[in-house]
Coordinates of C-alpha atoms in Angstrom, one line a residue:
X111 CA 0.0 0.0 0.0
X112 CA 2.4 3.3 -1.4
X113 CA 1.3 5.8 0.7
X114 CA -0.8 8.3 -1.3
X115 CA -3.3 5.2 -1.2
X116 CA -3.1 5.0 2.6
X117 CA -3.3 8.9 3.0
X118 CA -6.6 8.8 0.5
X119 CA -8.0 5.7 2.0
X120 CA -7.7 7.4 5.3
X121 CA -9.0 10.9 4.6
X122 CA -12.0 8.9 3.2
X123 CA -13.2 7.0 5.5
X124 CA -12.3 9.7 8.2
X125 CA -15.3 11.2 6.3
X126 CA -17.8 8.3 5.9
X127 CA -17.5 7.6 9.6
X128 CA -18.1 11.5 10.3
X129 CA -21.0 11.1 8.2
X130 CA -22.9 7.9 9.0
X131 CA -26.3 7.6 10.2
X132 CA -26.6 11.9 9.4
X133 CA -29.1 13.8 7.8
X134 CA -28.9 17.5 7.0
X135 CA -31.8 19.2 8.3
X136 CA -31.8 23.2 9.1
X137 CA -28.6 23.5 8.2
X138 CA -27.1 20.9 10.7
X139 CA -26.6 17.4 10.7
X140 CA -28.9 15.3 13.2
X141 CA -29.8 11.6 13.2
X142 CA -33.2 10.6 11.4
X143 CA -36.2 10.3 13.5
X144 CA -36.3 6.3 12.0
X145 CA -34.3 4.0 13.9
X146 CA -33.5 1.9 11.1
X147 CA -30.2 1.7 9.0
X148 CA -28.6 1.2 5.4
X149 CA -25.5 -0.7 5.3
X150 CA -22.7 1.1 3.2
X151 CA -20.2 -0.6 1.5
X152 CA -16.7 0.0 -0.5
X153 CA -17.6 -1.4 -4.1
X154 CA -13.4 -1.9 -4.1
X155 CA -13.5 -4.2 -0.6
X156 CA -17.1 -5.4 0.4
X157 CA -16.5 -4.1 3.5
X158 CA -18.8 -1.9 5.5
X159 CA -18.0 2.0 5.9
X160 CA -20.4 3.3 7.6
X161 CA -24.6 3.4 7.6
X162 CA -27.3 5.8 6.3
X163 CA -30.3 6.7 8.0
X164 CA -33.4 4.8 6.5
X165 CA -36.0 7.7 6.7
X166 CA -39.8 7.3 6.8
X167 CA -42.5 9.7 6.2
X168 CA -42.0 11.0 9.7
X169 CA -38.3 12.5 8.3
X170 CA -39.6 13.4 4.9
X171 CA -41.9 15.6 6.8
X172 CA -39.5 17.3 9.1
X173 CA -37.0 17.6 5.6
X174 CA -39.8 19.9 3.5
X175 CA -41.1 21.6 6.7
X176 CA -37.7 23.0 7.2
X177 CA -37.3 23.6 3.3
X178 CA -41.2 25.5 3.5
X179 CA -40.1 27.3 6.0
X180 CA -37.0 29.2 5.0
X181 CA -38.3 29.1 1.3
X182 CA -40.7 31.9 2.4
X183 CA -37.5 34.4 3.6
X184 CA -35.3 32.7 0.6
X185 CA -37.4 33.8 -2.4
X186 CA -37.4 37.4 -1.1
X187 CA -33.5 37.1 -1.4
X188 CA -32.1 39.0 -4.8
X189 CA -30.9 36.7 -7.6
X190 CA -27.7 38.5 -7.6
X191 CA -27.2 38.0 -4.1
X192 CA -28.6 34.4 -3.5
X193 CA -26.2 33.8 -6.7
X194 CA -22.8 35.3 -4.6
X195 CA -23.6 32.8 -2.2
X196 CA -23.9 29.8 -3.8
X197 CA -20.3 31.6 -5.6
X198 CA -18.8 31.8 -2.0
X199 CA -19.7 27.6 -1.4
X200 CA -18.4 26.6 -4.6
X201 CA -15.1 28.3 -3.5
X202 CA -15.6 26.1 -0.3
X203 CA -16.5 22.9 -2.1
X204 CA -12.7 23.9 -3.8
X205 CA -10.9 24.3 -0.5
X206 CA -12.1 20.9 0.2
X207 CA -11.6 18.8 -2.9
X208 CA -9.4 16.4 -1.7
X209 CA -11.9 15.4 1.3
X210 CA -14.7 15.5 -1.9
X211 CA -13.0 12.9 -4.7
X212 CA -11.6 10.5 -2.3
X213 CA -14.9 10.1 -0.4
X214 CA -16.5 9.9 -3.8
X215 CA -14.1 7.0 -4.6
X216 CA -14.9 5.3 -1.5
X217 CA -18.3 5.8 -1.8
X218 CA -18.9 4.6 -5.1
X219 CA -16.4 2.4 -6.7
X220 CA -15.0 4.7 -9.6
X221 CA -11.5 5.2 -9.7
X222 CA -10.2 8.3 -8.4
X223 CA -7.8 9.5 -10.6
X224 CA -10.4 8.9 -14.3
X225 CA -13.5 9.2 -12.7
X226 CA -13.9 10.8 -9.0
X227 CA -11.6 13.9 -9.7
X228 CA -13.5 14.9 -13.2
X229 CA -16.5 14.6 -11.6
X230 CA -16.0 16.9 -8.4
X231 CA -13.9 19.6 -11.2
X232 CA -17.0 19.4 -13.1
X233 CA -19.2 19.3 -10.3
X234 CA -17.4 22.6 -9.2
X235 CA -17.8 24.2 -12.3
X236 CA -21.3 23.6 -12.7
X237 CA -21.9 25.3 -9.5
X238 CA -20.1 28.4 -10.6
X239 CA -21.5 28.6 -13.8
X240 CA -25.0 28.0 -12.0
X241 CA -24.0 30.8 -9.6
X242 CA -23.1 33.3 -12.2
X243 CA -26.0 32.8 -14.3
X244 CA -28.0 34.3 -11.3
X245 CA -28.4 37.9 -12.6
X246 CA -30.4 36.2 -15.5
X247 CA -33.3 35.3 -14.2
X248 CA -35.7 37.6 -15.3
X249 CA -38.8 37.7 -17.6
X250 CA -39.8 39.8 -20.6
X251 CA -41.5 42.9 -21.3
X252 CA -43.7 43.1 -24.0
X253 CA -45.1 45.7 -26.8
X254 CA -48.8 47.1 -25.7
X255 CA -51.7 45.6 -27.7
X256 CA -54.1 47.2 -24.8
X257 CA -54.1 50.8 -24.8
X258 CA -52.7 52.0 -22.0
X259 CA -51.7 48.8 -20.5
X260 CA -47.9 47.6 -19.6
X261 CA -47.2 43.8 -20.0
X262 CA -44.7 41.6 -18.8
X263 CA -43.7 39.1 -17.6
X264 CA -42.0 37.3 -14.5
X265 CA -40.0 35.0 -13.2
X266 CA -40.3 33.3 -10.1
X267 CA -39.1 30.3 -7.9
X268 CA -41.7 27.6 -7.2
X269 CA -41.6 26.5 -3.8
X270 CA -39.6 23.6 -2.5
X271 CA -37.6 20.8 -4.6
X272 CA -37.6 17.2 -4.2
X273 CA -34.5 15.7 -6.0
X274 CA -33.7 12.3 -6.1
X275 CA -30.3 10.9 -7.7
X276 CA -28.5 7.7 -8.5
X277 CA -25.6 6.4 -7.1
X278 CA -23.8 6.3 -10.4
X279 CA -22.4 10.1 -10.9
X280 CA -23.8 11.5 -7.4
X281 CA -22.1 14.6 -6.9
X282 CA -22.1 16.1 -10.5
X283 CA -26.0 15.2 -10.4
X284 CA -26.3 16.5 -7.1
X285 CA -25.3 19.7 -8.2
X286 CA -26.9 19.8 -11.4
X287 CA -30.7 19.5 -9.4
X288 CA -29.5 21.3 -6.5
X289 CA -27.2 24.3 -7.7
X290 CA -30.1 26.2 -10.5
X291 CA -33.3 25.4 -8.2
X292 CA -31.2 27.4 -5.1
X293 CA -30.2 30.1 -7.3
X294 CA -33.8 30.9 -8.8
X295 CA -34.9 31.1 -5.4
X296 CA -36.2 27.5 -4.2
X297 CA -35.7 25.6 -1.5
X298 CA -34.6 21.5 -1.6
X299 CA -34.6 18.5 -0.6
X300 CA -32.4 16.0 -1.4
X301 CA -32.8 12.0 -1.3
X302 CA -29.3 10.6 -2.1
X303 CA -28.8 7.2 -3.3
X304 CA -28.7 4.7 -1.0
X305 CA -25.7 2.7 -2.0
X306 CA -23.6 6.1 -2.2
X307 CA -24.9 8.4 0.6
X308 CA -22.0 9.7 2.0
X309 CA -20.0 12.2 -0.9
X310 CA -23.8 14.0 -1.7
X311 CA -24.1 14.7 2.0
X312 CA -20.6 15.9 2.4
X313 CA -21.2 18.5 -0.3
X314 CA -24.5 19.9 0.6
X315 CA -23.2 20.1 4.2
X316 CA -20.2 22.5 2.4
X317 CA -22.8 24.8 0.5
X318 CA -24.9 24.5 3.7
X319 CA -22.6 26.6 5.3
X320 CA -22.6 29.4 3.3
X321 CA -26.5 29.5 3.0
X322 CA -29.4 30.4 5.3
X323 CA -30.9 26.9 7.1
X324 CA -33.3 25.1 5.4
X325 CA -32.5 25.9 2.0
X326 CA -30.9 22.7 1.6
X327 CA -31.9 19.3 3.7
X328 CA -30.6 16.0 2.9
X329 CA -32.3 12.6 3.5
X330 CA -31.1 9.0 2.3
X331 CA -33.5 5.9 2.6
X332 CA -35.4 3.5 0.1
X333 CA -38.6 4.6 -2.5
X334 CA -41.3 3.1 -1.0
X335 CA -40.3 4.3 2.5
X336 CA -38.8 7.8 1.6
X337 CA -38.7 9.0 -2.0
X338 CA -42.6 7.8 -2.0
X339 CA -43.7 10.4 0.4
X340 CA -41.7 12.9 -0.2
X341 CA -42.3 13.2 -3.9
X342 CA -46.2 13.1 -3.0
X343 CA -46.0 15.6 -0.3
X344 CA -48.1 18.9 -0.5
X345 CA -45.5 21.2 0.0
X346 CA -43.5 19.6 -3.2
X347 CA -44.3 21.3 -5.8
X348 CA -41.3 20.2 -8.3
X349 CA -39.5 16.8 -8.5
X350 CA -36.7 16.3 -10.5
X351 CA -34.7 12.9 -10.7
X352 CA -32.4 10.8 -12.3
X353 CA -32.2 6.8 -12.7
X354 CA -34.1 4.1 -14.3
X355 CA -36.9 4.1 -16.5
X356 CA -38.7 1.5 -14.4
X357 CA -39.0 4.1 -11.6
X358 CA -39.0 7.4 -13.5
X359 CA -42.7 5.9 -14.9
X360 CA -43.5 5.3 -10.8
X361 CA -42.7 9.0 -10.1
X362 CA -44.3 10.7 -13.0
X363 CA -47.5 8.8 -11.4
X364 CA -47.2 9.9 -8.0
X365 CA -46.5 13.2 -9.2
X366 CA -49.1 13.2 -11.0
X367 CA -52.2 13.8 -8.8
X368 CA -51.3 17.0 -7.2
X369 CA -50.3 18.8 -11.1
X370 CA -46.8 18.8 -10.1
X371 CA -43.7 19.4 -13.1
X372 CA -41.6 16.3 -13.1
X373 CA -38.0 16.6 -14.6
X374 CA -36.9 13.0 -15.8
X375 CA -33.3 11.7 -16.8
X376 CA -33.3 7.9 -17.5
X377 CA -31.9 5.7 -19.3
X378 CA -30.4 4.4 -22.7
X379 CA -29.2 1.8 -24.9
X380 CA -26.8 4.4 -26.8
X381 CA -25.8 3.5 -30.7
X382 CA -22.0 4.8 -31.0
X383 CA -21.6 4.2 -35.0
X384 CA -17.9 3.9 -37.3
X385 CA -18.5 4.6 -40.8
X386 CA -16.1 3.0 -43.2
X387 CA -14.7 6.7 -43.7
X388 CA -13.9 7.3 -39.8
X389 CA -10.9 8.5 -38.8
X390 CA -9.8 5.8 -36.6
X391 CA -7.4 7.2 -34.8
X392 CA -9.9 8.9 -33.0
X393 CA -12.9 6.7 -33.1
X394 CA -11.1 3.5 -32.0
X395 CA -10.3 5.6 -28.8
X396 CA -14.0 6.9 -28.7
X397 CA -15.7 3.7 -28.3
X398 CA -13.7 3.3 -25.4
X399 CA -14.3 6.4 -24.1
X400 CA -17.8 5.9 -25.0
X401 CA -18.4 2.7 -23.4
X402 CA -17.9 4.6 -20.4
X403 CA -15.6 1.3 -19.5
X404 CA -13.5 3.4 -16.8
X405 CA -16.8 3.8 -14.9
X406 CA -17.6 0.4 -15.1
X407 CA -19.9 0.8 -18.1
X408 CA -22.3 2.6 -15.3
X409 CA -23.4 6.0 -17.2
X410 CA -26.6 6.8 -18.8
X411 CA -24.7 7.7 -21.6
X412 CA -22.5 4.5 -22.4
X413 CA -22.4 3.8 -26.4
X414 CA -22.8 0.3 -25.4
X415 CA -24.0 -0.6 -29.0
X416 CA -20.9 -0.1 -31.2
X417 CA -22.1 -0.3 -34.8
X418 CA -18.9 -1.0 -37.4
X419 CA -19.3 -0.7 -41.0
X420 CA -18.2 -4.2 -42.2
X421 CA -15.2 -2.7 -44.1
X422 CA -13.2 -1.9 -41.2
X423 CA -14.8 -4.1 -38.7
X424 CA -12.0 -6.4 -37.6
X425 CA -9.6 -3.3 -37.8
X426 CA -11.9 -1.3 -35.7
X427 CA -12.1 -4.3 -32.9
X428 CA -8.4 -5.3 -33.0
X429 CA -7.9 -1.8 -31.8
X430 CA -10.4 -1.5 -29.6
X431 CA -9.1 -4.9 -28.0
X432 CA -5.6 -3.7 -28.2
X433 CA -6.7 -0.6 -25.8
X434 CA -8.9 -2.5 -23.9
X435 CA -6.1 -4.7 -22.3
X436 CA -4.2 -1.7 -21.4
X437 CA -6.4 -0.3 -18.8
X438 CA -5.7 -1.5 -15.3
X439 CA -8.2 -2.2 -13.2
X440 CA -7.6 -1.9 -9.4
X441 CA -9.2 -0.3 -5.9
X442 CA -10.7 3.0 -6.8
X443 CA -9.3 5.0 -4.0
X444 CA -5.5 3.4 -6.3
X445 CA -4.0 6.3 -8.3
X446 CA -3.1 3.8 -10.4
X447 CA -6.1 2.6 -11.2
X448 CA -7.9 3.3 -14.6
X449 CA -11.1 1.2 -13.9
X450 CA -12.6 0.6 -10.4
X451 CA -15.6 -1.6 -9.5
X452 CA -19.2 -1.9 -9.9
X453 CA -21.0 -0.3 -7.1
X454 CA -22.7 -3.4 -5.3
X455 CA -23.1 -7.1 -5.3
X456 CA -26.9 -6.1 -6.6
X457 CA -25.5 -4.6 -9.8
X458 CA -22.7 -6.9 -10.3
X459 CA -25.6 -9.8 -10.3
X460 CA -27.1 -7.8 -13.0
X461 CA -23.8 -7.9 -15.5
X462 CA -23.5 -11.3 -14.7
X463 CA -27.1 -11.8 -15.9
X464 CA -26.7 -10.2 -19.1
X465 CA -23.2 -11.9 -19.3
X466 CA -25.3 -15.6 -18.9
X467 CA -27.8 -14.9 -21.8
X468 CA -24.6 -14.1 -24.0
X469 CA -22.5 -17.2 -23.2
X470 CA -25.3 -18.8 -23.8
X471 CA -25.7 -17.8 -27.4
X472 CA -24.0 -19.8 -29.2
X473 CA -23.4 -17.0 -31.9
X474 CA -21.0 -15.1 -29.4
X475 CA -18.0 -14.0 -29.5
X476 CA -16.2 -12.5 -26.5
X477 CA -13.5 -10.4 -27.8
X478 CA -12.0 -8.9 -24.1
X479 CA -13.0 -9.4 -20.9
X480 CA -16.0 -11.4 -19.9
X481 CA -14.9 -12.5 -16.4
X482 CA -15.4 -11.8 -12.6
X483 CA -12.3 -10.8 -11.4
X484 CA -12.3 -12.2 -8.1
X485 CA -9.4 -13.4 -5.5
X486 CA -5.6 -11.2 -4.6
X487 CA -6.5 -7.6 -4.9
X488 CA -10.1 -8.3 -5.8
X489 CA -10.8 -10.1 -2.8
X490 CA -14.4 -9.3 -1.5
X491 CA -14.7 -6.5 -3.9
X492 CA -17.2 -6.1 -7.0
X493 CA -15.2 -6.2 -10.2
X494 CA -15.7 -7.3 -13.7
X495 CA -13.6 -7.0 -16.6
X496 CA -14.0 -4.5 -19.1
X497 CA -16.3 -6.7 -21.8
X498 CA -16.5 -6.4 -25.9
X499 CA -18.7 -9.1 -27.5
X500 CA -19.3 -9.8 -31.0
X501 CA -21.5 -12.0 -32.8
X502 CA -24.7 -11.3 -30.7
X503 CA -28.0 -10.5 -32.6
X504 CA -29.5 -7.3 -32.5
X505 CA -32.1 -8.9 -31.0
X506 CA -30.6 -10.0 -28.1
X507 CA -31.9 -8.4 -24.6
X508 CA -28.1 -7.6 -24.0
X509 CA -28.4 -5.6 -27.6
X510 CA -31.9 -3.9 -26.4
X511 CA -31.6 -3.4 -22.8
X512 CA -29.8 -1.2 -20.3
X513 CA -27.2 -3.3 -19.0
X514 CA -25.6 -1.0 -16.7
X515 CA -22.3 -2.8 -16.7
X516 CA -18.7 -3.1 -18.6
X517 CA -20.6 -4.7 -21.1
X518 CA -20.8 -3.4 -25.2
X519 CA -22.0 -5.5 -28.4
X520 CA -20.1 -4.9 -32.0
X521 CA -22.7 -4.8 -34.4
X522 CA -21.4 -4.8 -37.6
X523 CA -23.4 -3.1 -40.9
X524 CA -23.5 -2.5 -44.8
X525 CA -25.0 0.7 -45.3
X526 CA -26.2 3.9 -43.6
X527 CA -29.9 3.5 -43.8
X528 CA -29.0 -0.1 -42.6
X529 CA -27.6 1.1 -39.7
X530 CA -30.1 4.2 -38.7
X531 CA -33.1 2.0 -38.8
X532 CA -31.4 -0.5 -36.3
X533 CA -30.3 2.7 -34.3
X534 CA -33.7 4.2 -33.9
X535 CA -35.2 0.6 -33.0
X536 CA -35.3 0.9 -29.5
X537 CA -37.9 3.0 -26.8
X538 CA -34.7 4.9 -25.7
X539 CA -33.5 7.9 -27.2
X540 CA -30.8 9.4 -25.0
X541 CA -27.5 9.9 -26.7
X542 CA -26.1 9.0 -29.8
X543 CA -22.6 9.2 -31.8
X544 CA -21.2 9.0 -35.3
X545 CA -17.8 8.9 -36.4
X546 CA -17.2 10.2 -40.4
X547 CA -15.3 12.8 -42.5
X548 CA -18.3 13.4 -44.8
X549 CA -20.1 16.1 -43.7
X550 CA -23.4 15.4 -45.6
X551 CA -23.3 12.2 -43.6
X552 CA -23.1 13.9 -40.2
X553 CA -25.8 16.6 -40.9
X554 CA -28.0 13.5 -41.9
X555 CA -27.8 11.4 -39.1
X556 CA -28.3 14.5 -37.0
X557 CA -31.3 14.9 -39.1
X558 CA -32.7 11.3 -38.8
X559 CA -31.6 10.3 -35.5
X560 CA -33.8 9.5 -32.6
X561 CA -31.7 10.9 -29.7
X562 CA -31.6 13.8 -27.3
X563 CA -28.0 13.9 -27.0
X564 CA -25.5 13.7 -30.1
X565 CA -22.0 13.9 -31.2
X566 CA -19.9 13.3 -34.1
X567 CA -16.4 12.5 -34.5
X568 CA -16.2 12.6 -30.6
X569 CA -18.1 11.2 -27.7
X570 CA -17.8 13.4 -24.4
X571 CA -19.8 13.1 -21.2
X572 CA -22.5 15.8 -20.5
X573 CA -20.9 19.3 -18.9
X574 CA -21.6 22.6 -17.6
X575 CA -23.6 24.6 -20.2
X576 CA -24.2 21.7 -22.9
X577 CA -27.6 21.5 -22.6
X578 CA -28.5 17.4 -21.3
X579 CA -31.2 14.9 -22.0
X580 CA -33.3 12.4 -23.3
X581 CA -36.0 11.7 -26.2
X582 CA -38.5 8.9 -26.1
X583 CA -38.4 6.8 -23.3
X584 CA -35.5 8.2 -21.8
X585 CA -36.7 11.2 -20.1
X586 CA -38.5 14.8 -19.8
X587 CA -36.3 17.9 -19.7
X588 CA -32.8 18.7 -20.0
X589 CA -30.5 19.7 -17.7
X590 CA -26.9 21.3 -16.9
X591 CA -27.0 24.8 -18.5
X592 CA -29.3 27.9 -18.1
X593 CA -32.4 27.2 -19.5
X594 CA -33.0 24.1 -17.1
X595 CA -32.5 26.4 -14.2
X596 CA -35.4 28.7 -16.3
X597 CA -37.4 26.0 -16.9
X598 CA -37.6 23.5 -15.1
X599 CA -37.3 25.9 -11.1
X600 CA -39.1 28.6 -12.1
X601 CA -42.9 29.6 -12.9
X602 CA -44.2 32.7 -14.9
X603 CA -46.6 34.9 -13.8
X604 CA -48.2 37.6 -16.6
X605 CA -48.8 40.8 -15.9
X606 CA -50.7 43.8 -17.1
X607 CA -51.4 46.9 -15.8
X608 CA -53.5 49.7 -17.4
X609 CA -51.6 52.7 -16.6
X610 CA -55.4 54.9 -16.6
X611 CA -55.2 58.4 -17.0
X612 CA -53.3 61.0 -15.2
X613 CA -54.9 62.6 -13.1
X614 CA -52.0 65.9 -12.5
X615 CA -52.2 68.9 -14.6
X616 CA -49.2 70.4 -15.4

């Protein structure tokens, strides 16, 4: 163990045991009324690190009456100044970014150095740019078509947020819901993911500290027990949430009843597609990058469909394999560590599901990978190896569905409208690539395909100000730049006002 690991390992779990069995109500962290517990784990041990509180209705309840109440001395607040806050506890949230990544390595398995420092810069960032964009918020004024009337328009906050996240990218998406719905004026609260409580809580306890109580609670606990009644609660009056499409359905439902605006980010089954004209010097590296393989294949956004025109199929595989068996997979909180592991023993079942159904196809071919990497450094801990199959129909459920997991398919095709018609097949429509030099081509498969979120000739995760989401099945809204924090946390009221007649003689 060299000793940066020791110092990191330390630091983190300094944190998670600072943290367990906390909530973040008022601007303080208590224990939960519920006496019941969530075991933590490391994804890179199996060990325990700590627990989370498994709130009930009873804390939901104290979470928004604290949010109601400070959301009525909040709102009063000028943008500009609300913004210089949330400015001042993104510096913080800098100050403390070594406490941040290393707990978010513990807490959820991705390696520190290609995954849990990105995230917290670009978690950073988004809060700055979030904060800046405060002095925008502002409606429209428009020309008379009343005599003697002024109209305009406003724009206002909405009352108090529910936001729910995965465990998958928890502090980038923690800021994303949490960061615009402050700054325009509302108050949250926050359900973190169970299996990855502790890095959310540590950064809403930072930007607690640099605004009023109650404009920011925290909660962790199960759906039916906790997201349930929080999302259905009267004082909610916007929930916004990212995960599976399973539950986002169950949400818009509950929502549903009391007329409230739902922001969904689900899931996909992403087509990431070579032409026979690709540069390949850049697209070989791009379906690597793409498959999100150095976060364990766990991102909404993982090109885990890699369509290859058949005339540069094998070429395109033998370098994706060549790159494939270069990365180093290891303990997350490990510098030296490209990969880390898959967050729990729940979602490892589910690779080794999907992995079943394709060993079982006789058809298959597994190019790299396609193991549980278990025993020595592995011991206890949930890792599997980076996976590229071949040979699979399209058909297949591990074609169709959302494996979640270091798992892609190779899918190889003749011709373009070949290829878009198999693209398009599928309820999801979240993010899509293309990799070509003719420029006709790309505008056309901008044109034609069925996706929220696409690229050409490079395949880059979702970032401050690039405007974020889904199409189809895979969600409602986007996120991550200024018009979500417009949109989706503020409401409008119209105004006109006849200016009569004056009633001063000059």
């Amino acid at each position: 163990m060299s000793d940066d690991f020791k110092k990191n390992l330390d630091l983190a779990l300094g944190n998670a045991k600072r943290l367990s069995n906390k909530i973040l109500i008022d601007g303080k962290l208590i224990s939960a009324k519920s006496s019941n517990k969530i075991k933590v784990v490391n994804p890179s041990t199996g060990e325990k690190i700590g627990e989370a509180p498994q709130c009930d209705a009873h804390d939901v309840d104290t979470a928004v009456g604290s949010a109601e109440t400070a959301f009525h001395k909040w709102k009063k607040i000028p943008a500009r100044e609300r913004g210089k806050m949330m400015t001042a506890a993104a510096r913080k949230l800098e100050d403390r970014r070594d406490e941040i990544e290393t707990l978010l390595a513990l807490d959820t398995g991705n390696a520190l150095r290609t995954q849990a420092k990105p995230e917290t810069a670009a978690s950073i960032e988004l809060t700055h740019m979030f904060a800046g964009l405060a002095g925008e918020i502002k409606g429209e004024n428009y020309p008379p078509n009343i005599p003697n009337t002024i109209h305009y328009t406003t724009k206002d906050p909405i009352g108090v947020v529910c936001a729910i996240i995965p465990w998958n990218a928890p502090l980038f998406l923690t800021v994303a819901k949490i960061a615009p719905a402050i700054v325009a004026g509302n108050t949250v609260v926050l359900k973190t993911a169970e299996q990855a409580p502790f890095c959310a809580l540590l950064v809403c306890e930072i930007l607690q500290q640099e605004l009023p109580p109650g404009v920011l609670n925290v909660i962790s606990g199960y759906g039916e027990e906790c997201g349930e009644p929080l999302i259905a609660h009267e004082k909610v009056r916007k929930v916004t949430f990212t995960g599976s499409f399973s539950v986002g359905k169950i949400i818009a439902m509950k929502a549903a009843p009391k007329l409230c605006p739902v922001t969904l980010e689900l899931g996909g089954k992403n087509p990431n597609i070579i032409m026979s004209d690709a540069d390949l010097e850049i697209a070989i590296p791009g379906v690597i990058d793409g498959m999100r393989y150095t976060r364990q294949g766990q991102a909404c956004t993982a090109g885990s469909r890699v369509y290859i025109h058949e005339k540069i199929y094998d070429k395109v595989l033998e370098g994706a394999v060549d790159k494939l068996s270069k990365l180093k997979m290891g303990n997350a909180l490990d510098e030296t560590s490209d990969i880390g592991a898959i967050i729990s023993e729940e979602q490892l079942k589910r690779t080794l599901y999907y992995m079943d159904i394709a060993k079982k196809n006789s058809s298959t071919e597994i190019l790299h990978g396609g193991n549980q990497s278990k025993g020595g450094e592995y011991k206890d801990g949930f890792y599997y190896e980076p996976t590229l199959l071949s040979g699979l129909p399209v058909s297949s459920p591990v074609c169709q569905e959302e494996v979640f997991g270091p798992v892609a398919c190779a899918i190889p095709f003749k011709s373009f409208d070949e290829v878009m018609k198999s693209a398009n097949d599928t309820q999801f429509g979240l993010s899509a690539v293309l990799w070509t030099k003719d420029l006709s081509r790309a505008l056309q498969f901008v044109d034609e395909i069925e996706a929220g979120f696409v690229q050409v000739n490079q395949c880059v995760a979702p970032r401050a100000n690039v405007s974020y989401g889904g199409i189809k099945m895979s969600g409602l809204g986007k996120e991550y730049a200024f018009d979500s924090m417009i949109n989706h946390f503020t409401q409008s009221k119209t105004v006109l006002i006849n200016r009569g007649k004056s009633n001063i003689d000059v």
